mmCIF file with all atom_site columns, N, CA and C in Angstrom:
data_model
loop_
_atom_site.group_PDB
_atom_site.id
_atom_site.type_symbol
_atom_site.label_atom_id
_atom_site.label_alt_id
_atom_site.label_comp_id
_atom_site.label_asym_id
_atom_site.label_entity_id
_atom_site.label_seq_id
_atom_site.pdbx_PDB_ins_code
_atom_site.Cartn_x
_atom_site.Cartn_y
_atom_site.Cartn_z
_atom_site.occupancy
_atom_site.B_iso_or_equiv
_atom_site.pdbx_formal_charge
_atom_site.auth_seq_id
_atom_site.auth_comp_id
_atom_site.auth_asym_id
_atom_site.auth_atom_id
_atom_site.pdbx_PDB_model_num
ATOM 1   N N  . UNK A 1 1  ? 23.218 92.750 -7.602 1.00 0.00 ? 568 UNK A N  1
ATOM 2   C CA . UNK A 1 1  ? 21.793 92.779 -7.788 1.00 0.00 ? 568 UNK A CA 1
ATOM 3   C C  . UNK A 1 1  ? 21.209 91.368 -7.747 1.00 0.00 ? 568 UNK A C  1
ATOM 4   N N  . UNK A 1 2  ? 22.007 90.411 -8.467 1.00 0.00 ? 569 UNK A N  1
ATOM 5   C CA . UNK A 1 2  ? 21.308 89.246 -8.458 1.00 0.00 ? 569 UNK A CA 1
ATOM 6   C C  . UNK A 1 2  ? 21.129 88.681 -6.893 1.00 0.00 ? 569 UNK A C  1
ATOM 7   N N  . UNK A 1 3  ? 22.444 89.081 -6.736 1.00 0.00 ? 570 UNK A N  1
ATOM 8   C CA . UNK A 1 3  ? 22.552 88.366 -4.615 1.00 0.00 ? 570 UNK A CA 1
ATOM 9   C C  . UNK A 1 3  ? 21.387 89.037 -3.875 1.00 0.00 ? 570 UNK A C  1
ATOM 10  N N  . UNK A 1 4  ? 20.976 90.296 -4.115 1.00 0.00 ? 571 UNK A N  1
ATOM 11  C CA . UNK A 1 4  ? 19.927 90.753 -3.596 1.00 0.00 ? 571 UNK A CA 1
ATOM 12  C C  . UNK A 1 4  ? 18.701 90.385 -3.697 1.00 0.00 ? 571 UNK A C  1
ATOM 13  N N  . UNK A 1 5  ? 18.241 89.731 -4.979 1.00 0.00 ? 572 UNK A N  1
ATOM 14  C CA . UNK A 1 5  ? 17.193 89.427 -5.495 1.00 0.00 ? 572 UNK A CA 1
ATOM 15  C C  . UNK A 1 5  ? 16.593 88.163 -4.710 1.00 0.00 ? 572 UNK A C  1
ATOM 16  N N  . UNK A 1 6  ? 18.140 87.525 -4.253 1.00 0.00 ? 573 UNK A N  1
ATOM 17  C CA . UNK A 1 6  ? 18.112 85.884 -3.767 1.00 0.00 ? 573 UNK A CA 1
ATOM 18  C C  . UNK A 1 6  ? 17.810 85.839 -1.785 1.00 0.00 ? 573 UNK A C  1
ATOM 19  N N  . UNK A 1 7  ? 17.687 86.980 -1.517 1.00 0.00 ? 574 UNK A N  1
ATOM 20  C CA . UNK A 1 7  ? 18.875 87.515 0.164  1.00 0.00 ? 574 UNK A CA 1
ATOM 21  C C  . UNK A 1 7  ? 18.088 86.169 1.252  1.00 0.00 ? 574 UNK A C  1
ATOM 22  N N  . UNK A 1 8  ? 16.908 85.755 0.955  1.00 0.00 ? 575 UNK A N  1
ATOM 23  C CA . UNK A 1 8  ? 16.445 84.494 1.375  1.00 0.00 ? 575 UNK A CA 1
ATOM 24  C C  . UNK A 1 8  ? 17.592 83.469 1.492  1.00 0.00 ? 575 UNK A C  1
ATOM 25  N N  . UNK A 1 9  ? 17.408 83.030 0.836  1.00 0.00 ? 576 UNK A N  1
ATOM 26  C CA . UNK A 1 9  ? 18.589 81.691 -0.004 1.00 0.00 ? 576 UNK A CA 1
ATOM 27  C C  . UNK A 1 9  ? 19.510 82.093 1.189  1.00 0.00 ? 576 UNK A C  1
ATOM 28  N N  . UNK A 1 10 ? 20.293 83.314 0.578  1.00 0.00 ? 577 UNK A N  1
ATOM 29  C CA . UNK A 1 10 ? 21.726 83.676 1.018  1.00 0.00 ? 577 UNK A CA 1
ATOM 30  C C  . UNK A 1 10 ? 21.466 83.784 2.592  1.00 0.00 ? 577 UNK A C  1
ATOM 31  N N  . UNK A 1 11 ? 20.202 84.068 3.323  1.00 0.00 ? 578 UNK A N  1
ATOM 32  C CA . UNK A 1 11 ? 20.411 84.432 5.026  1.00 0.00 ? 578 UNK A CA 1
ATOM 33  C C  . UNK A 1 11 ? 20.196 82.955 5.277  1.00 0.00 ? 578 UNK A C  1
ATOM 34  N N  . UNK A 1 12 ? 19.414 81.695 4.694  1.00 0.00 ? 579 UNK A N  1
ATOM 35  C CA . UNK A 1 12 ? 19.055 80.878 4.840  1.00 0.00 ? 579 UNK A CA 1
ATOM 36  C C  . UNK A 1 12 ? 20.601 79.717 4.639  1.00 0.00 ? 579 UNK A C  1
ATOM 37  N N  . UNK A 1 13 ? 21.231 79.938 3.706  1.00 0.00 ? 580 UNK A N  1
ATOM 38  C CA . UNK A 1 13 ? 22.562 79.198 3.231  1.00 0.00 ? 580 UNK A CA 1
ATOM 39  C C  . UNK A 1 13 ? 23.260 79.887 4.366  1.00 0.00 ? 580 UNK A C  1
ATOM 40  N N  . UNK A 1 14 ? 23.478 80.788 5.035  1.00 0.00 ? 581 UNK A N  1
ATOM 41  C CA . UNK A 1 14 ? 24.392 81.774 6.417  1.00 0.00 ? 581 UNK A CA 1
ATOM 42  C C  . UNK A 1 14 ? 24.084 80.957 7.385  1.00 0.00 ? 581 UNK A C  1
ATOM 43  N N  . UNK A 1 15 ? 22.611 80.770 7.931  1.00 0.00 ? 582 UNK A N  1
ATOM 44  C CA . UNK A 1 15 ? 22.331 80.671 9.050  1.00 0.00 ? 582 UNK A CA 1
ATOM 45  C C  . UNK A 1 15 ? 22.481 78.537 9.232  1.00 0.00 ? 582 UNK A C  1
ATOM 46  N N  . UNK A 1 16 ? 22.491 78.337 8.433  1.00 0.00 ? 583 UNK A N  1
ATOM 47  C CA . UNK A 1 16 ? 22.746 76.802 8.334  1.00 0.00 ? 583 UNK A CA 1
ATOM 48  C C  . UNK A 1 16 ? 24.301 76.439 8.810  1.00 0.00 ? 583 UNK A C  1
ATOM 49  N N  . UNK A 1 17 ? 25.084 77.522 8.243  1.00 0.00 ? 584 UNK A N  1
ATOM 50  C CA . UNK A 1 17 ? 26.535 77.495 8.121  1.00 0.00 ? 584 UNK A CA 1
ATOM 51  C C  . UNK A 1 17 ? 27.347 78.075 9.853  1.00 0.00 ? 584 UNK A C  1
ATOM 52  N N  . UNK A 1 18 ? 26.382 78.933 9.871  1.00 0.00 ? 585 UNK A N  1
ATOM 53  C CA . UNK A 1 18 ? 26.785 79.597 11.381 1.00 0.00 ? 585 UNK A CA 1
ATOM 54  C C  . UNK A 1 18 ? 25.961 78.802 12.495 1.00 0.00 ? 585 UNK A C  1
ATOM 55  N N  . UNK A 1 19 ? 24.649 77.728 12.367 1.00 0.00 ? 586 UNK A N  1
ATOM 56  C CA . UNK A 1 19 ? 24.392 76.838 13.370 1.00 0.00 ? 586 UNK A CA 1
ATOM 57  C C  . UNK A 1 19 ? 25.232 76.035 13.649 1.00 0.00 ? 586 UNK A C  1
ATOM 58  N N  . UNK A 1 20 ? 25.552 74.874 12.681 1.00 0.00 ? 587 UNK A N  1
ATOM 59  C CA . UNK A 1 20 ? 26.537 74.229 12.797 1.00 0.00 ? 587 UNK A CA 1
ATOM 60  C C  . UNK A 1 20 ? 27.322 74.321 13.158 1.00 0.00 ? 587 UNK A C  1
ATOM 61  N N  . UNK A 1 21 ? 28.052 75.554 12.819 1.00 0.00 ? 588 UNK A N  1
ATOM 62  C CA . UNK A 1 21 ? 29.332 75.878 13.801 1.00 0.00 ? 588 UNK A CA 1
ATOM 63  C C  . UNK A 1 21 ? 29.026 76.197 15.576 1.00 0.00 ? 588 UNK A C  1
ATOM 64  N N  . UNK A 1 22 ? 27.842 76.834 15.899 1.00 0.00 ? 589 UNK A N  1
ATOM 65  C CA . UNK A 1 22 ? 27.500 77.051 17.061 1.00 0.00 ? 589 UNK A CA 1
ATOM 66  C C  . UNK A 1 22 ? 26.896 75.717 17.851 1.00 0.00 ? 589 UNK A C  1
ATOM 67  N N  . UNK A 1 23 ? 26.861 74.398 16.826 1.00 0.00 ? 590 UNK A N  1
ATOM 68  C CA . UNK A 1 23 ? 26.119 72.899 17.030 1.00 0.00 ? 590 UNK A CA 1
ATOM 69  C C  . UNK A 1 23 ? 27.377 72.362 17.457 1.00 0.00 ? 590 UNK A C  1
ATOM 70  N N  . UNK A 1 24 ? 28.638 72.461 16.490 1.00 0.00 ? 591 UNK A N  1
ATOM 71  C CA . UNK A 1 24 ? 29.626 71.819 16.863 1.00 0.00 ? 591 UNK A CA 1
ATOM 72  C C  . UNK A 1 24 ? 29.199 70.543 16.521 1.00 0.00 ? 591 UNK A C  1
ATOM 73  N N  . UNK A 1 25 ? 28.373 70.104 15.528 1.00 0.00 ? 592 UNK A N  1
ATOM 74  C CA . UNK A 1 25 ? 28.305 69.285 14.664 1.00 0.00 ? 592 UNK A CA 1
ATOM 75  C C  . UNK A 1 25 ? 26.736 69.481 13.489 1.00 0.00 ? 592 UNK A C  1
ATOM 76  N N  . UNK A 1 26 ? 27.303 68.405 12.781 1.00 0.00 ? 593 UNK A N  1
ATOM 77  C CA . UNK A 1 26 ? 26.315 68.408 11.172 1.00 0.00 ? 593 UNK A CA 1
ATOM 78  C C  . UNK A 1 26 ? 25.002 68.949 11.914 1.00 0.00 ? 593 UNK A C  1
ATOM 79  N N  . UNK A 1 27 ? 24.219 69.366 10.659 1.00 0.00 ? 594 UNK A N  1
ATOM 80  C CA . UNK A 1 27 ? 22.544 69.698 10.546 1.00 0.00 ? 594 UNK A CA 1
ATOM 81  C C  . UNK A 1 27 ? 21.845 68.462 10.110 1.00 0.00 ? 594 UNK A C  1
ATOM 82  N N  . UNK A 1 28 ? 20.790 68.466 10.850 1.00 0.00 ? 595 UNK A N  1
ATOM 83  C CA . UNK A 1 28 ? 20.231 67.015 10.337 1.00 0.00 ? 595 UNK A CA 1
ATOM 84  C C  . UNK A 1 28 ? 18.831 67.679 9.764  1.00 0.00 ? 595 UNK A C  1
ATOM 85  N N  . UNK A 1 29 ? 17.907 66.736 9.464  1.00 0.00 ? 596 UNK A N  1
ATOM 86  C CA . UNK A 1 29 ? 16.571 67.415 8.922  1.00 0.00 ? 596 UNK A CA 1
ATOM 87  C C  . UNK A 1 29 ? 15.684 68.079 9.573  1.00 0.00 ? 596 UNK A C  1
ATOM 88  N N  . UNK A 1 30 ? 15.607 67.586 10.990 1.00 0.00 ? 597 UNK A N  1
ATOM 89  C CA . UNK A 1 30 ? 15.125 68.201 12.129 1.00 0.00 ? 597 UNK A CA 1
ATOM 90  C C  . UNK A 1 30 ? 15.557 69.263 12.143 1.00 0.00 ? 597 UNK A C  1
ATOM 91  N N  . UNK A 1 31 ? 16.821 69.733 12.098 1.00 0.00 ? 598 UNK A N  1
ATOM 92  C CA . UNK A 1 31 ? 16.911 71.435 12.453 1.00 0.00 ? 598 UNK A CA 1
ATOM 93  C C  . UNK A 1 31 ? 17.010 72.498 11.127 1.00 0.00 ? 598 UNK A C  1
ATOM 94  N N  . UNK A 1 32 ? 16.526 71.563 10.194 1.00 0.00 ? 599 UNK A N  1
ATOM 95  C CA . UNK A 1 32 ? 15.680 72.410 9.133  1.00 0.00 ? 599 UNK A CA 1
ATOM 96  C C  . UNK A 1 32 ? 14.459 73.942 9.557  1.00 0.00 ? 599 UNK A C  1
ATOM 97  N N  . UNK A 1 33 ? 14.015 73.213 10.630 1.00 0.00 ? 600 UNK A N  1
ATOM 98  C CA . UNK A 1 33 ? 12.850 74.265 11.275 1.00 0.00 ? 600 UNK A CA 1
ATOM 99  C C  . UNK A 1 33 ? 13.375 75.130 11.759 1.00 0.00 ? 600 UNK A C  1
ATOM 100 N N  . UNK A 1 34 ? 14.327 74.537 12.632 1.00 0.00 ? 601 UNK A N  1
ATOM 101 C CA . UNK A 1 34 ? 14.883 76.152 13.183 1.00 0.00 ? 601 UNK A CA 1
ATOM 102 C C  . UNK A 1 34 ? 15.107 77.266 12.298 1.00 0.00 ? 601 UNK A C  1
ATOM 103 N N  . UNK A 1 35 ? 15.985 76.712 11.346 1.00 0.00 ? 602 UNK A N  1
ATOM 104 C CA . UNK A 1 35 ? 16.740 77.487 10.377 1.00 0.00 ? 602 UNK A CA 1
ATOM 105 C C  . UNK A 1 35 ? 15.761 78.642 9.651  1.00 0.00 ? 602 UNK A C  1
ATOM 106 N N  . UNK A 1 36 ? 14.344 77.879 9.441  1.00 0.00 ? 603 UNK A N  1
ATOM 107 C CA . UNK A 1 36 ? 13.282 78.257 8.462  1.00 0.00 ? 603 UNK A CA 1
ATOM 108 C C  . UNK A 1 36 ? 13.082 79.396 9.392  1.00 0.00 ? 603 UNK A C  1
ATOM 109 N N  . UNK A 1 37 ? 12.887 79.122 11.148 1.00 0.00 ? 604 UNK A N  1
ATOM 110 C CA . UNK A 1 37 ? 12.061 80.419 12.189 1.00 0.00 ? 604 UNK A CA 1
ATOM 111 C C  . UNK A 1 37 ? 13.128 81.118 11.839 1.00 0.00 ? 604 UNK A C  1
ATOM 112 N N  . UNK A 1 38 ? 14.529 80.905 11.955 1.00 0.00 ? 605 UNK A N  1
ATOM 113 C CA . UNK A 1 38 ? 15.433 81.840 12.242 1.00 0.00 ? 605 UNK A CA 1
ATOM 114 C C  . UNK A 1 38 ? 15.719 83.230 11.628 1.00 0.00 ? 605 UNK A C  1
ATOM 115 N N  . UNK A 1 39 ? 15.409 82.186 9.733  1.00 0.00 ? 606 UNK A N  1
ATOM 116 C CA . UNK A 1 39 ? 15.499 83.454 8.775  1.00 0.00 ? 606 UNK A CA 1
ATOM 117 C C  . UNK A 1 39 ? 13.997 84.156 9.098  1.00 0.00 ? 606 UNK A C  1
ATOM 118 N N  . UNK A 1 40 ? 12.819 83.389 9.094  1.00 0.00 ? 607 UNK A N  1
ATOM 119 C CA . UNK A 1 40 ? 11.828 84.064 9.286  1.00 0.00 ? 607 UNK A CA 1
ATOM 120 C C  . UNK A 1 40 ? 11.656 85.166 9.747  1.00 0.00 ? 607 UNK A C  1
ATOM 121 N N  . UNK A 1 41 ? 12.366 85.090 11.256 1.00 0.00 ? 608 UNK A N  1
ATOM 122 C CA . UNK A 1 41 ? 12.036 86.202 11.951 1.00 0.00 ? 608 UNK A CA 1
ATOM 123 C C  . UNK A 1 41 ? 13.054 87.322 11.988 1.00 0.00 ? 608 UNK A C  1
ATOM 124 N N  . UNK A 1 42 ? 13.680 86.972 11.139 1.00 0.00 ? 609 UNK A N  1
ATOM 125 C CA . UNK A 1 42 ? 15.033 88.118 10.650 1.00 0.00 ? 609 UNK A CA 1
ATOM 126 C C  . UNK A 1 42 ? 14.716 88.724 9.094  1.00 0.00 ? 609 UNK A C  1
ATOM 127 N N  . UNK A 1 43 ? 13.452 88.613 8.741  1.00 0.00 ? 610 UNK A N  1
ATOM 128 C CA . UNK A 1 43 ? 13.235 89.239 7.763  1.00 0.00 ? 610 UNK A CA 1
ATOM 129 C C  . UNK A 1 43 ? 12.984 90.871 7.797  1.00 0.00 ? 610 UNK A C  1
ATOM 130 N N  . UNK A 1 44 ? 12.513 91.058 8.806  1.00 0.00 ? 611 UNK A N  1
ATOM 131 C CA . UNK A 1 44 ? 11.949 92.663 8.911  1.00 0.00 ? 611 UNK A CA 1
ATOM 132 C C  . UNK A 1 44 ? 12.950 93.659 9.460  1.00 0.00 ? 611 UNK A C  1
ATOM 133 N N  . UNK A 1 45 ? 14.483 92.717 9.478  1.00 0.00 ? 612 UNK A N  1
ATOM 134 C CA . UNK A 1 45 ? 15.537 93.555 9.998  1.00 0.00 ? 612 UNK A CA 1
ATOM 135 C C  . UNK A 1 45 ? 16.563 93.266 9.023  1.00 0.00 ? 612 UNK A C  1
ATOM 136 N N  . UNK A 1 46 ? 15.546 92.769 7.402  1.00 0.00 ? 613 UNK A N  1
ATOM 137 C CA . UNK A 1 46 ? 16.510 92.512 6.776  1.00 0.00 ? 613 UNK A CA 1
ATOM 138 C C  . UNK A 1 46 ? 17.698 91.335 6.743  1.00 0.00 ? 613 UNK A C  1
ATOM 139 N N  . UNK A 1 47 ? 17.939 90.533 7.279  1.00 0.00 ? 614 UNK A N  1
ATOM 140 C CA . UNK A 1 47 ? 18.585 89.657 7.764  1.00 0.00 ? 614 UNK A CA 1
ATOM 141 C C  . UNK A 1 47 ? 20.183 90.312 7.866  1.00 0.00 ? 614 UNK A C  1
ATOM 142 N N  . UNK A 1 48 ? 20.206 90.942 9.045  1.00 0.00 ? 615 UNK A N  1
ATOM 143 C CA . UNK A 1 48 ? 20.897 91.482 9.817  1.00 0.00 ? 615 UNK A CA 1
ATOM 144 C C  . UNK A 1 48 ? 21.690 90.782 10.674 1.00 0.00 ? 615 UNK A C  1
ATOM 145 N N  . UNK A 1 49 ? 22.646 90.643 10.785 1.00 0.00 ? 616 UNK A N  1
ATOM 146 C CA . UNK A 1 49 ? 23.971 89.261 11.438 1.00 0.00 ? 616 UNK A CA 1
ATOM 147 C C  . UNK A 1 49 ? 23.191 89.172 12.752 1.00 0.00 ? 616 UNK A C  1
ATOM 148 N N  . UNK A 1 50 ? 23.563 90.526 13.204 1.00 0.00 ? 617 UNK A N  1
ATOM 149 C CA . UNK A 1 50 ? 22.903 90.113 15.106 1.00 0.00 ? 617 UNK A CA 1
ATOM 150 C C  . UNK A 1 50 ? 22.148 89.555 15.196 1.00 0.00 ? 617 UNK A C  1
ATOM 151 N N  . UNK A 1 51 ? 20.933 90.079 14.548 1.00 0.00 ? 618 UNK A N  1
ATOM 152 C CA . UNK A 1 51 ? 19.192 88.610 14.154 1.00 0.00 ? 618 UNK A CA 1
ATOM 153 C C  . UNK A 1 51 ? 19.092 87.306 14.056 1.00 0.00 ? 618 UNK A C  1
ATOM 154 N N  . UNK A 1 52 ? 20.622 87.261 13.527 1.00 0.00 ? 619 UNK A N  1
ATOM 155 C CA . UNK A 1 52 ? 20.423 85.835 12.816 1.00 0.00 ? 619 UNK A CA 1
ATOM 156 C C  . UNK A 1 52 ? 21.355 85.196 14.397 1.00 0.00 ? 619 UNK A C  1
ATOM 157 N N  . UNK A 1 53 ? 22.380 85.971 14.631 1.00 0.00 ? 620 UNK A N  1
ATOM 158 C CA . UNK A 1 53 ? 23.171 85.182 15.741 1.00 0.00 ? 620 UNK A CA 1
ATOM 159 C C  . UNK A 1 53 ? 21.981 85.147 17.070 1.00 0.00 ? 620 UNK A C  1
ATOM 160 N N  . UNK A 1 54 ? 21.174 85.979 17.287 1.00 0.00 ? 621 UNK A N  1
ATOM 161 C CA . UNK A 1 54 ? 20.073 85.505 18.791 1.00 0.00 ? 621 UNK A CA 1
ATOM 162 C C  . UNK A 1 54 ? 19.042 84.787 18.507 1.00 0.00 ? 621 UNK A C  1
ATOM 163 N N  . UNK A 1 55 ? 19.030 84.288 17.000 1.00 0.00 ? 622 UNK A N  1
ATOM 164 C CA . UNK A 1 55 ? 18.264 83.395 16.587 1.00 0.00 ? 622 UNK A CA 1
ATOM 165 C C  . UNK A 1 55 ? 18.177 82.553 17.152 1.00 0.00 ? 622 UNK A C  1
ATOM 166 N N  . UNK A 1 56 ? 19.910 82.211 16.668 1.00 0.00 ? 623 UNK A N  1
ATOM 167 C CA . UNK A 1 56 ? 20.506 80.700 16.884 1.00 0.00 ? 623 UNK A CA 1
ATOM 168 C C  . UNK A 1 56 ? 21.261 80.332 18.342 1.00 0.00 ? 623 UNK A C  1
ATOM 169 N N  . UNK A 1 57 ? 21.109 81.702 18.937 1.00 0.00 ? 624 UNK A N  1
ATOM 170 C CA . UNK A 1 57 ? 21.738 81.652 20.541 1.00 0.00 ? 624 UNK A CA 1
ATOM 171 C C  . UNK A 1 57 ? 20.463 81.101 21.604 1.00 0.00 ? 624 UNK A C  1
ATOM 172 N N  . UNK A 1 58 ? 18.698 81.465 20.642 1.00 0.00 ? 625 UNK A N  1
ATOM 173 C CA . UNK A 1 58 ? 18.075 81.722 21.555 1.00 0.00 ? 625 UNK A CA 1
ATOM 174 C C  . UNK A 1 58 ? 16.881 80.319 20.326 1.00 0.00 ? 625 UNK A C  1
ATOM 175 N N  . UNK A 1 59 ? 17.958 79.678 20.135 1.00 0.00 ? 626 UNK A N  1
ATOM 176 C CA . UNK A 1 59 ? 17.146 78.249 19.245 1.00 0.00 ? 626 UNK A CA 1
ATOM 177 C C  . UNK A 1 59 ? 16.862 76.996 20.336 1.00 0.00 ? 626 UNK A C  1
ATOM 178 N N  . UNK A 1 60 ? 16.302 76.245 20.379 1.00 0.00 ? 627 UNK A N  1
ATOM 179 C CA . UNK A 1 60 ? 16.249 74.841 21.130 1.00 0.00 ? 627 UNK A CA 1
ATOM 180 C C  . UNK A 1 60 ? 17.522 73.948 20.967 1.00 0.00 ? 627 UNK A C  1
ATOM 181 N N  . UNK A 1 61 ? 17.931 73.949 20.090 1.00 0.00 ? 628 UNK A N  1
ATOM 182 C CA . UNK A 1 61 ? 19.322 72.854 19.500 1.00 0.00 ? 628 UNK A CA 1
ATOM 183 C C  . UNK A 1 61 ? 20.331 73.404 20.353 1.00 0.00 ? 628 UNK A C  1
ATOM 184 N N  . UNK A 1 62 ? 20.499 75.008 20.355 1.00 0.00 ? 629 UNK A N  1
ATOM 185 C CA . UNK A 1 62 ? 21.758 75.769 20.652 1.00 0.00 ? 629 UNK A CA 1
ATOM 186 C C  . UNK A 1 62 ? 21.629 75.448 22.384 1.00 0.00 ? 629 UNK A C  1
ATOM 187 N N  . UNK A 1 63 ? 20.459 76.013 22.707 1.00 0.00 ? 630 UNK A N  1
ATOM 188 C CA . UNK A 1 63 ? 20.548 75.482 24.049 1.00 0.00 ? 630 UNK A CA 1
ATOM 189 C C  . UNK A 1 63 ? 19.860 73.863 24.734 1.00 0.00 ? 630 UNK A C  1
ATOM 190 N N  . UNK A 1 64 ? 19.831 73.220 23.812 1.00 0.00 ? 631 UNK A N  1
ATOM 191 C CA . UNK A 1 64 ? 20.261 72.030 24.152 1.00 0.00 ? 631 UNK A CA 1
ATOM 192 C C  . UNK A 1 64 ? 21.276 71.415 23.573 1.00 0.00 ? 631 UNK A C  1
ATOM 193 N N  . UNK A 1 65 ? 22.291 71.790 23.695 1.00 0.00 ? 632 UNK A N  1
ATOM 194 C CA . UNK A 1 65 ? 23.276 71.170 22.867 1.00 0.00 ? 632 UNK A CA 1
ATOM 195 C C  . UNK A 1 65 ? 24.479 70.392 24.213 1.00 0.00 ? 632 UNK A C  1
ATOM 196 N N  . UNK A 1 66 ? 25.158 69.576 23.577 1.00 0.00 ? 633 UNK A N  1
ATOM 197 C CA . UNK A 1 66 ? 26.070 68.751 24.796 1.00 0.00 ? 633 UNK A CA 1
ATOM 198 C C  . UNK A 1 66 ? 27.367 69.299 24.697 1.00 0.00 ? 633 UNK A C  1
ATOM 199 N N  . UNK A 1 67 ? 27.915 69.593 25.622 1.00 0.00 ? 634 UNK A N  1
ATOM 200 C CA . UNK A 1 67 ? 29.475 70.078 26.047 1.00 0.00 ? 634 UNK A CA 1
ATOM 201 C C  . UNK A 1 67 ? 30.313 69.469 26.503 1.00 0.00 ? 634 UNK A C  1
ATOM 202 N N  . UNK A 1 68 ? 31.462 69.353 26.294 1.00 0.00 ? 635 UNK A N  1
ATOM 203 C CA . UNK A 1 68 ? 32.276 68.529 27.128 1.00 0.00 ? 635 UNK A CA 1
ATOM 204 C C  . UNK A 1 68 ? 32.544 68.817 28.291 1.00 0.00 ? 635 UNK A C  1
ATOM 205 N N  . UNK A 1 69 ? 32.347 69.553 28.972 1.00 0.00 ? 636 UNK A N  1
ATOM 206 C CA . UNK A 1 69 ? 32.335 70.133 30.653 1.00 0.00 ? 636 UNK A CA 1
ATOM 207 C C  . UNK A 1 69 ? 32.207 69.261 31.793 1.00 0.00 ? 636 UNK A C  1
#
């Protein structure tokens, strides 16, 4: 109940944790915003994994990001 009460926090603490990993490096303050649209717009689906992953598939950072290729 309490985790529920918080589910902000908790999609917001997720989606920080799962950019980074999709950044392939740290979060800086700048991609604070993303994070903020990301949960934003994953509120009305509940913050639902898939929501949160085309968030961050379909973020500016994710597709500008550098590869070793």
């Amino acid at each position: 109940k309490a985790l529920l009460k918080r589910s902000e926090v908790i999609a917001s603490a997720f989606t920080q944790k799962l950019l980074t990993y999709a950044l392939g490096r740290d979060l800086q303050h700048y991609d604070m915003a993303t994070v903020r649209d990301i949960v934003h717009n994953s509120v009305n689906s509940d913050y639902q994994f898939s929501e949160i992953v085309l968030g961050i598939v379909n973020s500016l950072p994710f597709k500008m990001r550098r590869t070793d290729s």
